[in-house]
Coordinates of C-alpha atoms and ligand atoms in Angstrom, one line a residue:
M25 CA 140.3 86.9 123.9
N26 CA 142.6 89.7 124.7
K27 CA 140.6 92.7 126.0
F28 CA 142.4 95.2 123.7
F29 CA 141.6 93.1 120.7
L30 CA 138.0 92.8 121.7
I31 CA 137.6 96.6 122.0
A32 CA 139.4 97.1 118.6
A33 CA 137.2 94.5 116.9
C34 CA 134.1 95.9 118.3
T35 CA 135.1 99.5 117.3
L36 CA 135.8 98.4 113.7
L37 CA 132.5 96.5 113.6
C38 CA 130.6 99.5 115.0
L39 CA 132.3 101.8 112.5
G40 CA 131.5 99.4 109.7
V41 CA 127.9 99.4 110.8
L42 CA 127.9 103.2 110.9
A43 CA 129.5 103.6 107.5
Q44 CA 126.9 101.3 105.9
P45 CA 123.7 103.3 105.8
A46 CA 120.4 101.6 106.4
T47 CA 118.7 100.4 103.2
P48 CA 116.7 103.4 101.9
A49 CA 113.0 103.1 102.5
I50 CA 111.5 104.5 99.3
I51 CA 107.7 104.3 98.7
P52 CA 106.7 103.6 96.0
Q53 CA 109.6 101.2 95.4
P54 CA 111.8 102.6 92.5
V55 CA 112.4 100.6 89.3
Q56 CA 116.2 100.3 90.1
L57 CA 118.2 101.2 93.1
Q58 CA 121.8 100.5 93.8
Q59 CA 123.3 101.5 97.1
G60 CA 127.0 102.4 97.5
Q61 CA 129.2 103.2 100.4
G62 CA 128.9 106.3 102.5
F63 CA 126.7 109.4 102.5
F64 CA 126.2 112.8 101.1
T65 CA 125.9 115.2 104.0
L66 CA 123.9 118.4 103.4
P67 CA 126.2 121.3 104.0
A68 CA 124.8 124.3 105.8
T69 CA 124.9 126.5 102.7
I70 CA 124.7 125.2 99.2
T71 CA 123.2 126.1 95.9
I72 CA 120.5 124.1 94.2
A73 CA 121.4 124.5 90.6
T74 CA 119.2 123.7 87.6
N75 CA 119.9 124.0 83.9
S76 CA 116.4 125.1 83.0
K77 CA 113.8 127.8 83.9
E78 CA 111.1 125.2 83.7
A79 CA 112.8 123.2 86.6
L80 CA 113.3 126.3 88.7
P81 CA 110.0 126.0 90.7
V82 CA 110.8 122.3 91.4
A83 CA 114.3 123.3 92.7
Q84 CA 112.6 126.0 94.8
M85 CA 110.2 123.5 96.3
L86 CA 113.2 121.3 97.3
G87 CA 115.1 124.2 98.8
K88 CA 112.0 125.4 100.7
Q89 CA 111.5 122.0 102.3
I90 CA 115.2 121.6 103.2
N91 CA 115.3 125.2 104.7
K92 CA 112.0 124.7 106.6
A93 CA 113.2 121.6 108.4
T94 CA 116.9 122.2 108.8
G95 CA 117.1 126.0 109.2
F96 CA 119.7 126.1 106.4
N97 CA 119.6 128.8 103.8
Y98 CA 119.7 127.1 100.4
A99 CA 119.7 129.3 97.4
V100 CA 118.4 128.2 94.0
K101 CA 120.0 129.2 90.8
E102 CA 119.5 128.6 87.1
Q103 CA 122.9 127.7 85.7
S104 CA 124.0 125.3 83.1
E105 CA 127.5 124.3 84.2
K106 CA 128.1 122.0 87.1
L107 CA 128.9 123.5 90.5
N108 CA 131.1 121.7 93.0
G109 CA 129.3 120.3 96.0
A110 CA 125.9 121.3 94.7
L111 CA 122.6 119.7 94.3
H112 CA 121.9 119.6 90.5
L113 CA 118.5 119.3 88.9
V114 CA 119.0 118.8 85.2
I115 CA 116.5 118.5 82.4
G116 CA 118.2 116.2 79.9
N117 CA 117.8 115.7 76.3
N118 CA 115.8 112.6 75.6
I119 CA 117.2 110.4 78.4
A120 CA 116.3 106.9 77.3
G121 CA 114.0 104.6 79.1
I122 CA 112.5 106.9 81.7
G123 CA 109.6 108.6 79.8
Q124 CA 107.9 111.8 80.7
E125 CA 107.7 111.2 84.5
G126 CA 110.8 109.2 85.2
Y127 CA 114.1 110.4 86.7
Q128 CA 117.7 109.3 87.4
L129 CA 119.2 110.2 90.7
A130 CA 122.8 109.8 91.6
V131 CA 124.0 110.6 95.1
T132 CA 127.8 110.4 95.7
T133 CA 129.7 111.5 98.8
T134 CA 130.4 114.8 97.1
D135 CA 127.3 115.8 95.1
V136 CA 123.8 115.0 94.1
Q137 CA 122.6 114.9 90.5
L138 CA 119.0 114.5 89.5
Q139 CA 118.1 114.2 85.8
A140 CA 114.8 113.9 84.0
N141 CA 113.3 114.6 80.6
T142 CA 110.7 117.0 82.2
A143 CA 110.1 119.1 85.2
A144 CA 107.5 116.5 86.3
G145 CA 110.3 113.8 86.3
L146 CA 112.5 116.1 88.4
F147 CA 109.6 116.6 90.8
Y148 CA 109.2 112.9 91.4
G149 CA 113.0 112.6 91.8
V150 CA 112.8 115.3 94.5
Q151 CA 110.2 113.2 96.4
T152 CA 112.6 110.3 96.3
L153 CA 115.5 112.5 97.3
L154 CA 113.6 113.8 100.3
Q155 CA 112.8 110.2 101.3
L156 CA 116.6 109.5 101.4
L157 CA 117.0 112.2 104.1
P158 CA 116.1 111.6 107.8
P159 CA 112.3 111.7 108.7
A160 CA 112.8 115.1 110.3
I161 CA 113.1 116.6 106.8
E162 CA 109.3 116.3 106.7
S163 CA 109.0 118.8 109.6
N164 CA 107.2 122.1 109.0
T165 CA 109.3 123.8 111.6
V166 CA 113.1 124.0 112.1
I167 CA 114.4 121.0 114.0
N168 CA 117.1 122.1 116.4
D169 CA 118.2 118.6 117.2
K170 CA 122.0 118.5 116.8
S171 CA 122.0 114.7 116.8
I172 CA 120.3 114.6 113.5
A173 CA 122.7 114.0 110.6
W174 CA 121.2 115.6 107.5
Q175 CA 122.6 112.9 105.3
M176 CA 121.5 110.7 102.4
P177 CA 123.0 107.4 101.5
V178 CA 125.1 107.1 98.3
V179 CA 122.7 105.6 95.7
T180 CA 122.0 105.4 92.0
I181 CA 118.3 105.3 91.2
T182 CA 116.5 104.9 87.9
D183 CA 112.8 105.2 88.2
Y184 CA 109.6 105.8 86.2
P185 CA 105.9 105.0 86.7
R186 CA 104.0 101.9 85.6
F187 CA 100.8 103.9 85.0
G188 CA 100.1 107.4 83.9
W189 CA 96.9 107.6 86.0
R190 CA 97.8 107.5 89.7
G191 CA 94.7 108.8 91.4
L192 CA 93.2 109.6 94.7
M193 CA 89.5 110.5 95.1
L194 CA 88.5 112.9 97.8
D195 CA 84.8 113.1 98.6
V196 CA 84.3 116.8 99.5
S197 CA 80.5 116.5 99.4
R198 CA 79.6 114.3 102.4
H199 CA 81.9 116.4 104.5
F200 CA 83.4 119.6 103.2
F201 CA 87.1 120.1 103.1
T202 CA 88.3 123.7 102.8
K203 CA 90.5 125.0 100.0
Q204 CA 93.5 124.9 102.3
E205 CA 92.7 121.4 103.4
V206 CA 92.6 120.3 99.7
K207 CA 95.9 122.0 99.1
D208 CA 97.4 120.1 102.1
F209 CA 95.9 116.9 100.7
I210 CA 97.7 117.5 97.4
D211 CA 101.0 118.2 99.2
N212 CA 100.6 114.8 100.9
M213 CA 99.6 112.8 97.9
V214 CA 102.5 114.0 95.7
K215 CA 105.0 112.7 98.3
Y216 CA 103.9 109.2 97.1
K217 CA 103.9 110.2 93.4
Y218 CA 100.1 110.4 92.9
N219 CA 99.3 112.7 90.0
M220 CA 95.5 112.7 89.8
L221 CA 93.0 114.3 92.3
H222 CA 89.5 113.2 91.6
L223 CA 87.2 115.6 93.4
H224 CA 83.7 114.2 94.2
L225 CA 82.1 117.6 94.1
T226 CA 78.4 116.7 94.4
D227 CA 76.2 114.2 96.2
D228 CA 73.1 114.0 98.4
Q229 CA 74.8 115.8 101.2
G230 CA 76.2 118.9 99.5
W231 CA 76.9 120.6 96.2
R232 CA 80.4 122.1 96.4
I233 CA 81.2 124.1 93.3
E234 CA 79.8 127.5 92.4
I235 CA 77.8 127.4 89.2
K236 CA 77.1 131.1 88.4
S237 CA 74.1 130.4 86.1
L238 CA 72.4 128.2 88.8
P239 CA 73.1 130.0 92.1
K240 CA 70.7 127.9 94.2
L241 CA 73.0 124.9 93.7
T242 CA 75.3 126.6 96.3
T243 CA 73.0 129.0 98.2
V244 CA 70.7 126.0 99.0
G245 CA 72.6 122.8 97.9
A246 CA 75.9 123.5 99.8
W247 CA 74.3 123.7 103.2
R248 CA 72.6 121.2 105.5
A249 CA 71.4 120.8 109.1
E250 CA 74.4 120.0 111.3
R251 CA 74.7 116.5 112.8
T252 CA 77.5 114.9 114.7
G253 CA 78.0 111.3 115.8
D254 CA 77.3 108.0 114.0
W255 CA 76.5 108.7 110.4
G256 CA 73.4 107.0 109.1
T257 CA 71.6 107.1 112.5
F258 CA 70.9 110.9 112.4
T259 CA 67.4 112.5 112.6
K260 CA 66.0 113.9 109.5
P261 CA 66.4 117.6 108.9
T262 CA 63.3 119.8 109.1
P263 CA 62.6 122.7 106.6
E264 CA 62.7 125.4 109.4
E265 CA 66.0 124.1 110.9
P266 CA 69.0 126.3 110.3
K267 CA 71.3 124.8 107.6
T268 CA 74.7 125.7 109.0
Y269 CA 77.0 122.8 107.9
G270 CA 78.7 122.9 104.6
G271 CA 80.5 125.2 102.2
F272 CA 81.6 125.3 98.5
Y273 CA 84.4 126.4 96.3
T274 CA 83.9 129.6 94.4
Q275 CA 85.1 129.6 90.8
E276 CA 88.1 131.6 91.9
D277 CA 88.8 128.9 94.5
I278 CA 88.7 126.2 91.8
K279 CA 91.1 128.1 89.6
E280 CA 93.4 128.5 92.5
L281 CA 93.2 124.8 93.3
V282 CA 93.8 123.8 89.7
Q283 CA 96.8 126.0 89.5
Y284 CA 98.2 124.8 92.9
A285 CA 97.8 121.2 91.7
K286 CA 99.3 121.9 88.3
E287 CA 102.5 123.3 90.0
R288 CA 102.8 119.9 91.7
F289 CA 102.1 118.0 88.5
V290 CA 98.6 116.9 89.6
S291 CA 95.5 117.1 87.4
I292 CA 92.1 117.6 89.0
M293 CA 89.2 115.7 87.6
P294 CA 85.8 117.0 88.7
E295 CA 82.9 114.7 89.4
I296 CA 79.3 115.8 89.1
D297 CA 77.4 112.7 90.3
V298 CA 74.1 112.3 88.4
P299 CA 71.4 111.0 88.0
G300 CA 71.4 109.3 91.5
H301 CA 73.2 110.9 94.5
S302 CA 71.5 114.2 93.5
M303 CA 69.6 115.2 96.6
A304 CA 71.5 118.5 96.9
M305 CA 70.7 119.5 93.3
V306 CA 67.0 118.5 93.8
A307 CA 66.9 120.4 97.1
A308 CA 68.0 123.5 95.1
Y309 CA 65.8 122.8 92.1
P310 CA 62.9 120.4 93.1
E311 CA 61.4 120.7 89.6
L312 CA 64.3 118.4 88.4
S313 CA 62.7 115.4 90.3
C314 CA 60.2 113.0 88.8
T315 CA 58.5 113.0 92.2
P316 CA 57.0 116.4 93.2
G317 CA 57.7 117.5 96.7
T318 CA 60.0 119.5 99.1
Y319 CA 63.5 118.3 99.3
L320 CA 66.3 119.0 101.9
V321 CA 70.0 118.4 101.6
N322 CA 70.6 115.1 103.4
S323 CA 72.2 115.4 106.8
G324 CA 73.4 111.9 107.3
D325 CA 70.0 110.4 108.0
R326 CA 69.5 107.0 106.3
F327 CA 67.4 107.1 103.2
M328 CA 69.1 104.4 101.1
I329 CA 68.5 100.9 102.5
W330 CA 70.9 98.0 101.7
P331 CA 69.2 94.7 102.7
G332 CA 72.6 93.0 102.4
N333 CA 72.3 91.1 99.1
G334 CA 73.8 93.8 96.9
T335 CA 70.4 95.4 96.2
F336 CA 69.3 98.7 97.6
Y337 CA 66.2 100.9 97.6
G338 CA 65.6 104.6 98.5
T339 CA 63.0 106.0 100.8
I340 CA 63.3 109.5 99.3
D341 CA 63.7 110.1 95.6
N342 CA 67.3 111.5 95.2
T343 CA 67.4 111.3 91.4
L344 CA 67.1 113.6 88.5
C345 CA 64.2 112.9 86.2
P346 CA 65.4 111.4 82.9
A347 CA 62.1 112.4 81.3
N348 CA 62.4 116.1 82.0
E349 CA 64.1 118.2 79.4
K350 CA 64.8 120.9 82.0
V351 CA 67.3 118.4 83.6
F352 CA 69.4 118.4 80.5
E353 CA 69.2 122.2 80.1
Y354 CA 70.5 122.6 83.7
L355 CA 73.2 120.0 83.2
D356 CA 74.3 121.8 80.0
K357 CA 74.8 124.9 82.1
V358 CA 76.6 122.9 84.9
F359 CA 79.0 121.2 82.5
E360 CA 79.6 124.4 80.5
E361 CA 81.0 126.1 83.6
V362 CA 82.7 123.0 84.9
A363 CA 84.5 122.3 81.6
A364 CA 85.8 125.9 81.5
L365 CA 87.3 125.6 85.0
F366 CA 89.1 122.3 84.7
P367 CA 91.7 121.8 82.0
F368 CA 91.7 118.0 82.5
P369 CA 90.2 116.2 79.4
Y370 CA 87.8 114.0 81.4
I371 CA 84.7 115.0 83.3
H372 CA 83.3 112.3 85.6
M373 CA 79.5 112.1 85.7
G374 CA 79.1 109.6 88.6
G375 CA 76.2 107.4 87.4
D376 CA 76.5 105.0 90.4
E377 CA 73.9 103.6 92.7
C378 CA 70.8 105.2 91.1
Y379 CA 67.7 103.9 92.7
K380 CA 65.1 103.7 89.9
G381 CA 62.0 102.8 92.0
Y382 CA 60.6 106.3 91.6
W383 CA 61.2 106.3 87.9
E384 CA 59.2 103.1 87.7
K385 CA 56.2 104.9 89.2
S386 CA 56.6 108.0 87.0
D387 CA 54.1 108.5 84.1
A388 CA 56.7 110.8 82.5
V389 CA 59.3 108.1 82.5
S390 CA 56.8 105.6 81.1
A391 CA 56.0 108.0 78.2
L392 CA 59.8 108.5 77.7
M393 CA 60.3 104.7 77.5
K394 CA 57.5 104.4 74.9
K395 CA 58.9 107.3 72.8
E396 CA 62.5 106.2 72.9
K397 CA 61.7 102.4 72.8
L398 CA 63.5 101.8 76.1
K399 CA 62.7 98.3 77.5
D400 CA 63.8 98.6 81.1
M401 CA 65.2 100.9 83.8
H402 CA 68.8 100.1 82.8
E403 CA 68.0 101.4 79.3
V404 CA 66.4 104.5 80.8
Q405 CA 69.6 105.2 82.8
S406 CA 71.7 104.5 79.6
Y407 CA 69.5 107.0 77.7
F408 CA 70.3 109.5 80.5
V409 CA 74.1 108.8 80.3
K410 CA 74.1 109.1 76.6
R411 CA 72.4 112.5 76.8
V412 CA 75.0 113.6 79.4
E413 CA 77.9 112.2 77.2
K414 CA 76.7 114.4 74.3
I415 CA 76.6 117.5 76.6
V416 CA 80.1 116.7 77.9
R417 CA 81.4 116.1 74.4
S418 CA 79.9 119.4 73.3
K419 CA 82.1 121.1 75.9
G420 CA 85.2 119.5 74.4
K421 CA 85.6 116.9 77.1
Q422 CA 85.4 113.1 77.4
L423 CA 83.0 111.4 79.8
M424 CA 84.0 109.1 82.5
G425 CA 81.6 107.3 84.9
W426 CA 81.4 104.6 87.6
D427 CA 80.8 101.1 86.1
E428 CA 77.0 101.4 86.3
I429 CA 77.2 103.4 83.1
L430 CA 77.8 100.1 81.3
E431 CA 74.3 99.0 82.2
G432 CA 71.8 99.3 79.4
G433 CA 74.6 100.1 76.9
L434 CA 77.7 102.2 77.3
A435 CA 77.6 105.7 75.7
E436 CA 79.9 106.2 72.7
G437 CA 83.3 107.6 73.8
A438 CA 82.8 107.0 77.5
A439 CA 85.5 105.7 79.8
V440 CA 84.8 103.6 82.8
M441 CA 86.0 103.7 86.4
S442 CA 85.6 100.2 87.8
W443 CA 84.6 100.2 91.4
R444 CA 82.4 97.1 92.0
G445 CA 85.5 94.9 91.8
M446 CA 87.3 94.7 88.4
K447 CA 84.5 93.2 86.3
G448 CA 83.1 96.5 85.0
G449 CA 86.7 97.4 83.9
I450 CA 87.2 94.1 82.2
E451 CA 83.8 94.5 80.3
A452 CA 84.7 98.0 79.2
A453 CA 88.2 97.0 78.1
K454 CA 86.6 94.2 76.0
M455 CA 84.7 97.0 74.3
N456 CA 88.0 98.8 73.7
R457 CA 87.3 101.6 76.2
P458 CA 89.8 103.2 78.5
V459 CA 89.5 102.1 82.1
V460 CA 90.6 103.3 85.5
M461 CA 90.6 100.5 88.1
T462 CA 89.4 101.5 91.6
P463 CA 88.0 98.2 92.9
N464 CA 86.3 98.4 96.3
T465 CA 88.0 95.1 97.1
H466 CA 91.4 96.8 97.2
T467 CA 91.3 100.6 96.9
Y468 CA 88.4 101.8 99.0
V469 CA 90.3 103.4 101.8
D470 CA 87.2 104.5 103.7
L471 CA 86.6 100.8 104.8
Y472 CA 87.6 99.1 108.0
Q473 CA 91.3 98.5 108.2
G474 CA 91.0 96.3 111.3
D475 CA 88.4 94.5 113.2
P476 CA 85.2 96.6 113.4
V477 CA 85.1 96.3 117.2
A478 CA 88.3 98.4 117.3
E479 CA 87.8 100.9 114.5
P480 CA 85.5 103.9 113.9
P481 CA 82.3 102.7 112.3
T482 CA 82.3 102.3 108.5
Y483 CA 81.3 99.7 106.0
S484 CA 83.0 96.5 105.0
R485 CA 86.6 95.5 105.5
L486 CA 89.8 96.3 103.6
L487 CA 93.0 95.4 105.4
L488 CA 96.4 96.8 104.4
N489 CA 97.6 93.4 103.2
Q490 CA 94.6 93.2 100.9
S491 CA 95.2 96.8 99.6
Y492 CA 98.7 95.8 98.8
K493 CA 97.5 93.0 96.5
F494 CA 96.0 95.5 94.1
E495 CA 96.9 94.6 90.6
P496 CA 95.3 97.0 88.1
V497 CA 95.7 94.8 85.0
P498 CA 93.5 91.7 85.1
D499 CA 94.6 88.6 83.1
G500 CA 93.6 88.7 79.5
V501 CA 93.1 92.4 79.3
D502 CA 95.1 94.7 77.0
P503 CA 97.2 96.7 79.5
K504 CA 97.1 99.7 77.1
L505 CA 93.4 100.2 78.0
I506 CA 94.1 100.4 81.7
L507 CA 94.9 104.0 82.3
G508 CA 95.9 103.2 85.9
G509 CA 94.4 102.9 89.3
Q510 CA 93.1 105.0 92.1
A511 CA 92.3 104.9 95.8
N512 CA 88.9 106.4 96.8
L513 CA 88.4 108.2 100.1
W514 CA 84.6 108.6 100.6
S515 CA 83.8 110.9 103.5
E516 CA 80.4 110.0 104.9
R517 CA 82.0 109.2 108.2
L518 CA 85.1 111.4 107.9
S519 CA 84.3 114.8 109.3
T520 CA 87.9 115.9 110.0
V521 CA 91.2 115.9 108.2
R522 CA 92.7 113.9 111.0
H523 CA 90.2 111.1 110.4
A524 CA 90.6 111.3 106.7
E525 CA 94.3 110.9 107.1
Y526 CA 93.8 108.0 109.5
M527 CA 91.9 106.1 106.8
L528 CA 94.1 107.0 103.9
W529 CA 97.6 106.1 105.3
P530 CA 99.1 103.6 105.1
R531 CA 96.6 102.1 102.6
G532 CA 97.4 105.0 100.3
L533 CA 101.0 103.8 100.4
A534 CA 100.0 100.3 99.3
V535 CA 98.0 101.7 96.3
A536 CA 100.7 104.1 95.4
E537 CA 103.2 101.3 95.1
S538 CA 100.7 99.2 93.1
I539 CA 100.3 101.9 90.5
W540 CA 103.9 103.3 90.3
S541 CA 106.3 100.3 90.8
P542 CA 106.9 97.4 88.5
K543 CA 104.7 94.5 89.4
E544 CA 107.7 92.2 89.9
K545 CA 109.2 94.7 92.4
K546 CA 106.3 94.4 94.8
D547 CA 107.1 92.6 98.0
W548 CA 104.9 92.6 101.1
N549 CA 107.6 92.2 103.7
S550 CA 109.8 94.9 102.1
F551 CA 106.7 97.1 101.9
L552 CA 105.9 96.6 105.6
K553 CA 109.4 97.5 106.6
R554 CA 109.4 100.6 104.5
T555 CA 105.9 101.5 105.7
E556 CA 107.2 101.4 109.3
A557 CA 110.0 103.8 108.3
H558 CA 107.4 106.1 106.8
F559 CA 105.4 106.2 110.0
D560 CA 108.3 108.2 111.4
R561 CA 108.1 110.5 108.4
L562 CA 104.3 110.9 108.8
D563 CA 104.9 111.7 112.4
A564 CA 107.5 114.4 111.5
A565 CA 105.0 115.9 109.0
A566 CA 102.2 115.8 111.7
T567 CA 100.1 113.7 109.3
N568 CA 97.9 111.2 110.9
Y569 CA 97.8 107.5 109.9
S570 CA 96.6 104.2 111.2
R571 CA 98.7 101.5 113.0
S572 CA 95.9 99.0 112.7
M573 CA 98.2 96.7 110.7
Y574 CA 99.7 95.6 114.0
D575 CA 96.3 94.6 115.5
A576 CA 95.0 91.1 115.9
G577 CA 92.3 89.8 113.5
F578 CA 89.7 87.3 114.8
T579 CA 88.3 84.3 113.0
V580 CA 85.9 82.0 114.7
S581 CA 84.7 78.5 114.2
K582 CA 83.3 75.7 116.3
D583 CA 85.1 72.5 117.4
A584 CA 83.6 69.0 117.2
T585 CA 81.7 69.6 120.4
G586 CA 80.3 72.9 119.3
N587 CA 82.6 75.1 121.4
L588 CA 83.9 78.3 120.0
L589 CA 87.4 78.2 118.6
I590 CA 89.1 81.6 118.2
T591 CA 91.9 82.0 115.7
L592 CA 93.9 85.2 116.0
T593 CA 95.4 86.4 112.8
K594 CA 98.3 88.9 112.1
Q595 CA 99.3 91.1 109.2
V596 CA 102.7 91.8 110.6
E597 CA 104.2 88.3 111.3
D598 CA 106.8 89.3 113.9
V599 CA 104.5 90.8 116.4
V600 CA 103.6 88.8 119.5
L601 CA 99.9 88.6 120.6
H602 CA 99.2 88.5 124.3
Y603 CA 95.7 87.9 125.6
S604 CA 93.4 87.7 128.6
F605 CA 89.9 86.4 129.4
D606 CA 89.8 87.7 132.9
E607 CA 88.8 91.4 132.3
S608 CA 92.3 92.7 133.0
F609 CA 94.5 94.5 130.5
P610 CA 97.1 92.1 128.9
D611 CA 100.7 93.2 128.4
Q612 CA 103.8 91.5 127.4
F613 CA 103.8 89.3 130.5
Y614 CA 100.4 87.8 129.7
P615 CA 100.0 84.5 127.8
V616 CA 101.3 84.5 124.2
Y617 CA 98.9 83.4 121.5
T618 CA 100.2 80.2 119.9
K619 CA 97.2 78.2 118.8
P620 CA 93.4 78.6 118.5
L621 CA 91.8 79.5 121.8
T622 CA 88.7 78.0 123.5
V623 CA 86.7 80.3 125.8
P624 CA 86.9 79.6 129.5
K625 CA 83.5 78.9 131.0
D626 CA 81.6 82.2 131.7
A627 CA 84.2 84.5 130.2
S628 CA 82.7 87.7 128.7
N629 CA 85.5 89.3 126.8
L630 CA 88.8 88.3 125.1
R631 CA 91.4 91.1 125.2
V632 CA 94.3 91.0 122.8
V633 CA 97.3 93.3 122.4
S634 CA 100.3 93.1 120.1
Y635 CA 103.9 93.7 121.2
R636 CA 107.3 93.7 119.5
N637 CA 110.6 93.7 121.3
G638 CA 108.9 94.5 124.6
K639 CA 107.0 97.5 123.1
Q640 CA 103.3 97.7 122.5
V641 CA 102.8 98.3 118.8
G642 CA 99.0 97.8 118.3
K643 CA 95.8 98.7 120.1
Q644 CA 94.4 96.7 123.0
I645 CA 91.3 95.2 121.5
K646 CA 88.4 94.1 123.7
M647 CA 86.3 91.5 121.8
P648 CA 83.0 90.5 123.4
I649 CA 82.5 86.7 123.4
A650 CA 78.9 87.3 122.5
E651 CA 80.1 89.1 119.3
L652 CA 82.2 86.1 118.4
K653 CA 79.3 83.7 119.0
K654 CA 77.2 85.9 116.7
R655 CA 79.8 85.7 114.0
S656 CA 80.1 82.0 114.3
E657 CA 76.4 81.6 113.7
R658 CA 76.5 83.7 110.5
K659 CA 76.3 81.7 107.3
Ligands
ACM711 C1 80.7 104.2 94.6 O1 81.4 103.8 95.5 N1 79.4 104.3 94.8 C2 81.2 104.6 93.3

């Protein structure tokens, strides 16, 4: 081929490639997206115009983020007529088919038009719009890199959510997260169109909300002896030991958080977890226990024992006494103040994992059972839940609880949050009750996201590919009763924001897509590609996340002669696994895993690392052979 022709062909090809932007990586996947030719390039000065006062704060948030990262100086203006070359945020008049949270986004080479029926819809459109810009737009400081083209591809998007309840639960009891950290959490969750922050405000390890009529809940209940290390192995606190770890939100703090969330179209649902998980309350007011004694806020020492068959028992009574009228008087005060602080219509009362062994030994509970004709401990708990439901209703709110509130009979008017899989949700829906699906099989983002030998200690396993299979509406259930879904971030073992972020992302992306996007739009391979693109965005935002999806998984069996057979599994199909048995660190020049491995005689460890295109993408995992032997012997 003629050299000149070759260069010309190559140039045209290259220009063609450059002119065709990469497919946008939007999470959650929009309902409809059509990509055109070319880009809209952000000019250095521009006006973000909106036709409505209501949308002005949304336009300002967009301008602020653009200015922060680019160093541009975008003005925001309320103005009804179209401005040339502007970004337009328009609240329309009954735009069909997109509901109250949907939006339409049209990017051309000359302008950007975002339309919605509400400011909330515009806000979600803004999140999509930011995802069309380069990852550096997520930066909290000005990026002075001249090579960055502040461009977005020409696209037309129509988008709206599948569910109205798109929740994230943050446990601020086991470890306390400051008001600013909660605000940052809200900023991160809205990027993926979550709209519900469920705050787990009370538990055995701390009471985190000021209740003015019961001051000891926070002077005593919000503080515990400090421990660091492997949760569940800590020594018990002593009465004289200083209680230095903890904190709580004043009522002014709560008002500020509720307002901050509202400005970002997020509702906050408070949870007061009773009658179990109540050690902090009992430490503050020991008279609320059926078991007299001195109680201390738990510091991470183990007092609930899980023998492994789904049952559990407590070695300290961490429950409120259902046979003590004072308990209901106190809870009336608590819910009175809580109801006044949170505009959201539901209050969550927990109700989970209540060990009833101490109730069984209580004369007061026996007398209550006789008086109320309660035949077992489930009915005693149901009695308690029904009393709480009445209190909550008297404050003008509806009760929600974990699926244990079904046991012994569900209280009238209560909604159920299904966590032990989907079955509690299915049962509640059959009773025509509203349900939020948060199954631990798919949405518990505090669980292991890779092999336990290579991850910080936690409980059972939930890989990203399993999270992505979350489908909130089970077969045979009326979808209207499923309010939506939620990911739960329990914090027993998460003492820092960095660790919390590591657990939440990217599984929080998988759950976000499962509750926003149409079921038929979900596609694991597409999600993986987009997730990888979002790693760059999370990096730019200095948000932590886990790359464990690249790591090898291990399954073990025995061959016909009883030798171990190790199968390595992958979540990301195109990574290459390299391994060693000789105690050296494998790299891309080591053997490639192609079929189940047998262990060389006397080898102690198998090391595995994942590569793609000559670059290490996963952690190097050291798996003891003794551990694999142990696993192979487990039934
Ligand atoms: C729960 O995970 N105990 C609701």
